[in-house]
Amino acid sequence: MVEAQTWTTRRMSNPRLDSTTTADHQALDIPATPTGDVRNSIYTVGSHLSPNLLTALIIASWFMSNIGVLLLNKYLLSFYGYRYPIFLTMLHMISCASYSYVAINFLEIVPRQHILSRKQLFKIFALSAIFCFSVVCGNTSLRYIPVSFNQAIGATTPFFTAIFSFLITCKKESPGVYCALLPVVSGIVLASNSEPLFNLFGFLVCVGSTAGRALKSVVQGILLTSEAEKLHSMNLLLYMAPMAAMILLPFTLYIEGNVASITIEKARTDPFIVYLLVGNATVAYLVNLTNFLVTKHTSALTLQVLGNAKAAVAAFVSVMIFRNPVTVMGMGGFGVTIMGVVLYSEAKKRSKVTTH
């Protein structure tokens, strides 16, 4: 250890190092220089990691949260017997609102943004309604169709995005972009015809979920266009989630009954349901948090590429866990769809380069 030294000062003189102090001197103690171990312990955990390792951990967390919420939803709704997808979605929204409030106001992950006008509030409410529709349909579909088929349908989001962009904004894509959408659609047709556990209702609500997700992205680009109204993704979630929960409340009461009392009664005999629901709701928030972190540490394009890979990984993992039957033609159709999505991404990049 380095011993503390004592600086002494007199009026009208510079500080000087002295080994003794007298009554007319003012003593100032200089703390000992910390050792290397002490200095290192001051830094945060993230500073110990190399940027590449930190990015790899964030991407791994993104995969685990995205696939985890799918598997937990499937287990709860299909295998555990908790057949309340609207109430489950409402729990997700309450969780997202609570965690977002803590993350923004206390952890300060991103600066807090405020809603500036009633017009902006109405726009966010409209997005919340579309968000509700998409998530409820997606969760409902997991009751009736396998995760692998759910992901195959979800991969067709670019097809619906192109349709809504044309219908709402009259935006036309290049011929290459439209050609890339052909394998996206043909692959899902092939997978649907060969899906052993095909369910028409599950298929339709999953298509509705995919279309709703595409519609939300298009509408969000239209409604929140001005710099004053643009919200960071985490702030947007902070405002959308409680609105979505309020929208879902009357629907879950009317369609599913008093699920809260049913859940409490279930928890008295089987406490495991509490851990399942809390864990499921927490992972649902982590999906949004890791989406933000991946974009922050990589790029939006990387997130899009990871989304394509996630669909294939989630399908494979779900087949391994739930043992749902698959066919060679079904896997081929899924592969064609993913290939079409990759081609679509490349065609979009090229069209942006040519237009600029």
PDB file of N, CA, C and O in Angstrom, residues 115 118-132 219 223-224 231 236 239-248 251:
ATOM      1  N   ILE A 115     -45.151  12.815 -24.277  1.00  0.00           N
ATOM      2  CA  ILE A 115     -46.168  13.051 -25.303  1.00  0.00           C
ATOM      3  C   ILE A 115     -46.497  14.539 -25.306  1.00  0.00           C
ATOM      4  O   ILE A 115     -46.799  15.117 -24.259  1.00  0.00           O
ATOM      5  N   ARG A 118     -52.393  16.047 -27.820  1.00  0.00           N
ATOM      6  CA  ARG A 118     -53.461  15.045 -27.896  1.00  0.00           C
ATOM      7  C   ARG A 118     -53.411  14.292 -29.215  1.00  0.00           C
ATOM      8  O   ARG A 118     -53.739  13.104 -29.274  1.00  0.00           O
ATOM      9  N   LYS A 119     -53.013  14.996 -30.253  1.00  0.00           N
ATOM     10  CA  LYS A 119     -52.910  14.368 -31.572  1.00  0.00           C
ATOM     11  C   LYS A 119     -51.881  13.243 -31.546  1.00  0.00           C
ATOM     12  O   LYS A 119     -52.126  12.146 -32.071  1.00  0.00           O
ATOM     13  N   GLN A 120     -50.749  13.495 -30.930  1.00  0.00           N
ATOM     14  CA  GLN A 120     -49.722  12.463 -30.818  1.00  0.00           C
ATOM     15  C   GLN A 120     -50.215  11.312 -29.947  1.00  0.00           C
ATOM     16  O   GLN A 120     -49.953  10.136 -30.239  1.00  0.00           O
ATOM     17  N   LEU A 121     -50.946  11.623 -28.875  1.00  0.00           N
ATOM     18  CA  LEU A 121     -51.514  10.590 -28.006  1.00  0.00           C
ATOM     19  C   LEU A 121     -52.474   9.698 -28.772  1.00  0.00           C
ATOM     20  O   LEU A 121     -52.457   8.462 -28.618  1.00  0.00           O
ATOM     21  N   PHE A 122     -53.309  10.309 -29.616  1.00  0.00           N
ATOM     22  CA  PHE A 122     -54.257   9.532 -30.418  1.00  0.00           C
ATOM     23  C   PHE A 122     -53.527   8.616 -31.400  1.00  0.00           C
ATOM     24  O   PHE A 122     -53.929   7.469 -31.628  1.00  0.00           O
ATOM     25  N   LYS A 123     -52.448   9.108 -31.981  1.00  0.00           N
ATOM     26  CA  LYS A 123     -51.669   8.300 -32.914  1.00  0.00           C
ATOM     27  C   LYS A 123     -51.074   7.080 -32.213  1.00  0.00           C
ATOM     28  O   LYS A 123     -51.090   5.963 -32.748  1.00  0.00           O
ATOM     29  N   ILE A 124     -50.557   7.289 -31.015  1.00  0.00           N
ATOM     30  CA  ILE A 124     -49.978   6.174 -30.255  1.00  0.00           C
ATOM     31  C   ILE A 124     -51.069   5.187 -29.859  1.00  0.00           C
ATOM     32  O   ILE A 124     -50.852   3.969 -29.870  1.00  0.00           O
ATOM     33  N   PHE A 125     -52.255   5.692 -29.541  1.00  0.00           N
ATOM     34  CA  PHE A 125     -53.376   4.809 -29.211  1.00  0.00           C
ATOM     35  C   PHE A 125     -53.754   3.946 -30.409  1.00  0.00           C
ATOM     36  O   PHE A 125     -54.044   2.753 -30.262  1.00  0.00           O
ATOM     37  N   ALA A 126     -53.751   4.541 -31.601  1.00  0.00           N
ATOM     38  CA  ALA A 126     -54.067   3.780 -32.816  1.00  0.00           C
ATOM     39  C   ALA A 126     -53.032   2.672 -33.039  1.00  0.00           C
ATOM     40  O   ALA A 126     -53.370   1.534 -33.389  1.00  0.00           O
ATOM     41  N   LEU A 127     -51.759   3.002 -32.818  1.00  0.00           N
ATOM     42  CA  LEU A 127     -50.715   1.986 -32.940  1.00  0.00           C
ATOM     43  C   LEU A 127     -50.890   0.883 -31.899  1.00  0.00           C
ATOM     44  O   LEU A 127     -50.661  -0.296 -32.179  1.00  0.00           O
ATOM     45  N   SER A 128     -51.324   1.273 -30.695  1.00  0.00           N
ATOM     46  CA  SER A 128     -51.549   0.284 -29.630  1.00  0.00           C
ATOM     47  C   SER A 128     -52.646  -0.699 -30.012  1.00  0.00           C
ATOM     48  O   SER A 128     -52.547  -1.898 -29.727  1.00  0.00           O
ATOM     49  N   ALA A 129     -53.700  -0.208 -30.654  1.00  0.00           N
ATOM     50  CA  ALA A 129     -54.791  -1.083 -31.080  1.00  0.00           C
ATOM     51  C   ALA A 129     -54.313  -2.101 -32.111  1.00  0.00           C
ATOM     52  O   ALA A 129     -54.642  -3.299 -32.032  1.00  0.00           O
ATOM     53  N   ILE A 130     -53.512  -1.650 -33.077  1.00  0.00           N
ATOM     54  CA  ILE A 130     -52.962  -2.571 -34.082  1.00  0.00           C
ATOM     55  C   ILE A 130     -52.008  -3.559 -33.417  1.00  0.00           C
ATOM     56  O   ILE A 130     -52.008  -4.756 -33.729  1.00  0.00           O
ATOM     57  N   PHE A 131     -51.206  -3.054 -32.478  1.00  0.00           N
ATOM     58  CA  PHE A 131     -50.264  -3.888 -31.735  1.00  0.00           C
ATOM     59  C   PHE A 131     -51.006  -4.989 -30.983  1.00  0.00           C
ATOM     60  O   PHE A 131     -50.593  -6.158 -30.987  1.00  0.00           O
ATOM     61  N   CYS A 132     -52.109  -4.618 -30.320  1.00  0.00           N
ATOM     62  CA  CYS A 132     -52.940  -5.594 -29.594  1.00  0.00           C
ATOM     63  C   CYS A 132     -53.431  -6.691 -30.524  1.00  0.00           C
ATOM     64  O   CYS A 132     -53.333  -7.886 -30.209  1.00  0.00           O
ATOM     65  N   VAL A 219     -47.944   2.007 -40.585  1.00  0.00           N
ATOM     66  CA  VAL A 219     -48.695   3.100 -39.954  1.00  0.00           C
ATOM     67  C   VAL A 219     -47.785   3.920 -39.045  1.00  0.00           C
ATOM     68  O   VAL A 219     -47.896   5.152 -38.991  1.00  0.00           O
ATOM     69  N   LEU A 223     -47.588   7.920 -39.106  1.00  0.00           N
ATOM     70  CA  LEU A 223     -48.106   8.744 -38.017  1.00  0.00           C
ATOM     71  C   LEU A 223     -47.017   9.517 -37.287  1.00  0.00           C
ATOM     72  O   LEU A 223     -47.200  10.686 -36.938  1.00  0.00           O
ATOM     73  N   LEU A 224     -45.906   8.869 -37.024  1.00  0.00           N
ATOM     74  CA  LEU A 224     -44.852   9.507 -36.238  1.00  0.00           C
ATOM     75  C   LEU A 224     -43.698   9.920 -37.154  1.00  0.00           C
ATOM     76  O   LEU A 224     -42.589   9.433 -37.044  1.00  0.00           O
ATOM     77  N   LEU A 231     -40.679   8.942 -31.482  1.00  0.00           N
ATOM     78  CA  LEU A 231     -40.338   8.427 -30.166  1.00  0.00           C
ATOM     79  C   LEU A 231     -39.347   7.286 -30.304  1.00  0.00           C
ATOM     80  O   LEU A 231     -39.419   6.493 -31.256  1.00  0.00           O
ATOM     81  N   LEU A 236     -41.693   4.502 -26.906  1.00  0.00           N
ATOM     82  CA  LEU A 236     -42.944   4.134 -27.558  1.00  0.00           C
ATOM     83  C   LEU A 236     -43.587   2.951 -26.846  1.00  0.00           C
ATOM     84  O   LEU A 236     -44.806   2.925 -26.626  1.00  0.00           O
ATOM     85  N   TYR A 239     -45.397   3.947 -23.599  1.00  0.00           N
ATOM     86  CA  TYR A 239     -46.730   4.528 -23.751  1.00  0.00           C
ATOM     87  C   TYR A 239     -47.728   3.554 -24.380  1.00  0.00           C
ATOM     88  O   TYR A 239     -48.915   3.565 -24.040  1.00  0.00           O
ATOM     89  N   MET A 240     -47.243   2.702 -25.299  1.00  0.00           N
ATOM     90  CA  MET A 240     -48.156   1.777 -25.973  1.00  0.00           C
ATOM     91  C   MET A 240     -48.636   0.652 -25.057  1.00  0.00           C
ATOM     92  O   MET A 240     -49.801   0.247 -25.121  1.00  0.00           O
ATOM     93  N   ALA A 241     -47.745   0.135 -24.219  1.00  0.00           N
ATOM     94  CA  ALA A 241     -48.071  -1.047 -23.417  1.00  0.00           C
ATOM     95  C   ALA A 241     -49.268  -0.825 -22.478  1.00  0.00           C
ATOM     96  O   ALA A 241     -50.193  -1.645 -22.457  1.00  0.00           O
ATOM     97  N   PRO A 242     -49.305   0.256 -21.672  1.00  0.00           N
ATOM     98  CA  PRO A 242     -50.485   0.447 -20.817  1.00  0.00           C
ATOM     99  C   PRO A 242     -51.763   0.695 -21.605  1.00  0.00           C
ATOM    100  O   PRO A 242     -52.841   0.252 -21.192  1.00  0.00           O
ATOM    101  N   MET A 243     -51.654   1.387 -22.741  1.00  0.00           N
ATOM    102  CA  MET A 243     -52.832   1.572 -23.593  1.00  0.00           C
ATOM    103  C   MET A 243     -53.337   0.231 -24.110  1.00  0.00           C
ATOM    104  O   MET A 243     -54.550  -0.041 -24.127  1.00  0.00           O
ATOM    105  N   ALA A 244     -52.404  -0.619 -24.534  1.00  0.00           N
ATOM    106  CA  ALA A 244     -52.780  -1.944 -25.038  1.00  0.00           C
ATOM    107  C   ALA A 244     -53.448  -2.770 -23.940  1.00  0.00           C
ATOM    108  O   ALA A 244     -54.423  -3.484 -24.195  1.00  0.00           O
ATOM    109  N   ALA A 245     -52.932  -2.678 -22.708  1.00  0.00           N
ATOM    110  CA  ALA A 245     -53.531  -3.417 -21.594  1.00  0.00           C
ATOM    111  C   ALA A 245     -54.963  -2.956 -21.348  1.00  0.00           C
ATOM    112  O   ALA A 245     -55.866  -3.778 -21.097  1.00  0.00           O
ATOM    113  N   MET A 246     -55.203  -1.645 -21.436  1.00  0.00           N
ATOM    114  CA  MET A 246     -56.558  -1.118 -21.233  1.00  0.00           C
ATOM    115  C   MET A 246     -57.494  -1.555 -22.358  1.00  0.00           C
ATOM    116  O   MET A 246     -58.679  -1.822 -22.122  1.00  0.00           O
ATOM    117  N   ILE A 247     -56.974  -1.619 -23.572  1.00  0.00           N
ATOM    118  CA  ILE A 247     -57.792  -2.077 -24.700  1.00  0.00           C
ATOM    119  C   ILE A 247     -58.185  -3.541 -24.519  1.00  0.00           C
ATOM    120  O   ILE A 247     -59.317  -3.940 -24.800  1.00  0.00           O
ATOM    121  N   LEU A 248     -57.239  -4.346 -24.033  1.00  0.00           N
ATOM    122  CA  LEU A 248     -57.474  -5.792 -23.918  1.00  0.00           C
ATOM    123  C   LEU A 248     -58.370  -6.162 -22.739  1.00  0.00           C
ATOM    124  O   LEU A 248     -59.007  -7.219 -22.767  1.00  0.00           O
ATOM    125  N   PHE A 251     -62.026  -6.993 -23.501  1.00  0.00           N
ATOM    126  CA  PHE A 251     -62.118  -8.162 -24.368  1.00  0.00           C
ATOM    127  C   PHE A 251     -61.875  -9.454 -23.593  1.00  0.00           C
ATOM    128  O   PHE A 251     -62.571 -10.448 -23.801  1.00  0.00           O
TER     129      PHE A 251
END
